[in-house]
């Protein structure tokens, strides 16, 4: 469903409640990259769940 890096960012930010700065240090990427990966992951999840909801309504 999500690429590995996006899963990792979502896990750290939302489930482990780490700051974007902490995640950037853990993953070895910039803080801006953490924000970008987070928003891309959220966008992908929205698309996935919208599609899932559509098929459930059929």
GROMACS .gro file of C-alpha atoms in nm:
model
   58
    1UNK     CA    1   0.000   0.000   0.000
    2UNK     CA    2   0.268   0.255   0.101
    3UNK     CA    3   0.635   0.258   0.009
    4UNK     CA    4   0.868   0.155   0.291
    5UNK     CA    5   0.996   0.505   0.371
    6UNK     CA    6   0.645   0.648   0.386
    7UNK     CA    7   0.538   0.369   0.623
    8UNK     CA    8   0.839   0.439   0.842
    9UNK     CA    9   0.765   0.812   0.860
   10UNK     CA   10   0.396   0.755   0.939
   11UNK     CA   11   0.489   0.507   1.212
   12UNK     CA   12   0.736   0.744   1.375
   13UNK     CA   13   0.525   1.060   1.348
   14UNK     CA   14   0.178   0.928   1.429
   15UNK     CA   15   0.224   0.607   1.627
   16UNK     CA   16   0.546   0.676   1.816
   17UNK     CA   17   0.462   1.048   1.846
   18UNK     CA   18   0.813   1.162   1.751
   19UNK     CA   19   0.887   1.511   1.625
   20UNK     CA   20   0.983   1.566   1.263
   21UNK     CA   21   1.332   1.657   1.379
   22UNK     CA   22   1.367   1.329   1.573
   23UNK     CA   23   1.244   1.132   1.273
   24UNK     CA   24   1.493   1.308   1.046
   25UNK     CA   25   1.779   1.203   1.274
   26UNK     CA   26   1.656   0.843   1.298
   27UNK     CA   27   1.609   0.808   0.922
   28UNK     CA   28   1.912   1.016   0.824
   29UNK     CA   29   1.713   1.260   0.610
   30UNK     CA   30   1.630   1.630   0.631
   31UNK     CA   31   1.334   1.763   0.826
   32UNK     CA   32   1.187   1.887   0.497
   33UNK     CA   33   1.206   1.531   0.359
   34UNK     CA   34   1.015   1.407   0.664
   35UNK     CA   35   0.739   1.661   0.596
   36UNK     CA   36   0.732   1.567   0.227
   37UNK     CA   37   0.717   1.194   0.296
   38UNK     CA   38   0.444   1.250   0.556
   39UNK     CA   39   0.223   1.446   0.317
   40UNK     CA   40   0.281   1.204   0.031
   41UNK     CA   41   0.188   0.914   0.259
   42UNK     CA   42  -0.128   1.090   0.375
   43UNK     CA   43  -0.220   1.157   0.012
   44UNK     CA   44  -0.165   0.792  -0.080
   45UNK     CA   45  -0.375   0.676   0.216
   46UNK     CA   46  -0.657   0.911   0.115
   47UNK     CA   47  -0.657   0.769  -0.238
   48UNK     CA   48  -0.650   0.413  -0.109
   49UNK     CA   49  -0.934   0.462   0.139
   50UNK     CA   50  -1.144   0.657  -0.113
   51UNK     CA   51  -1.108   0.369  -0.358
   52UNK     CA   52  -1.185   0.116  -0.085
   53UNK     CA   53  -1.495   0.309   0.018
   54UNK     CA   54  -1.609   0.329  -0.344
   55UNK     CA   55  -1.589  -0.048  -0.387
   56UNK     CA   56  -1.759  -0.112  -0.054
   57UNK     CA   57  -2.053   0.101  -0.168
   58UNK     CA   58  -2.110  -0.112  -0.481
   0.00000   0.00000   0.00000
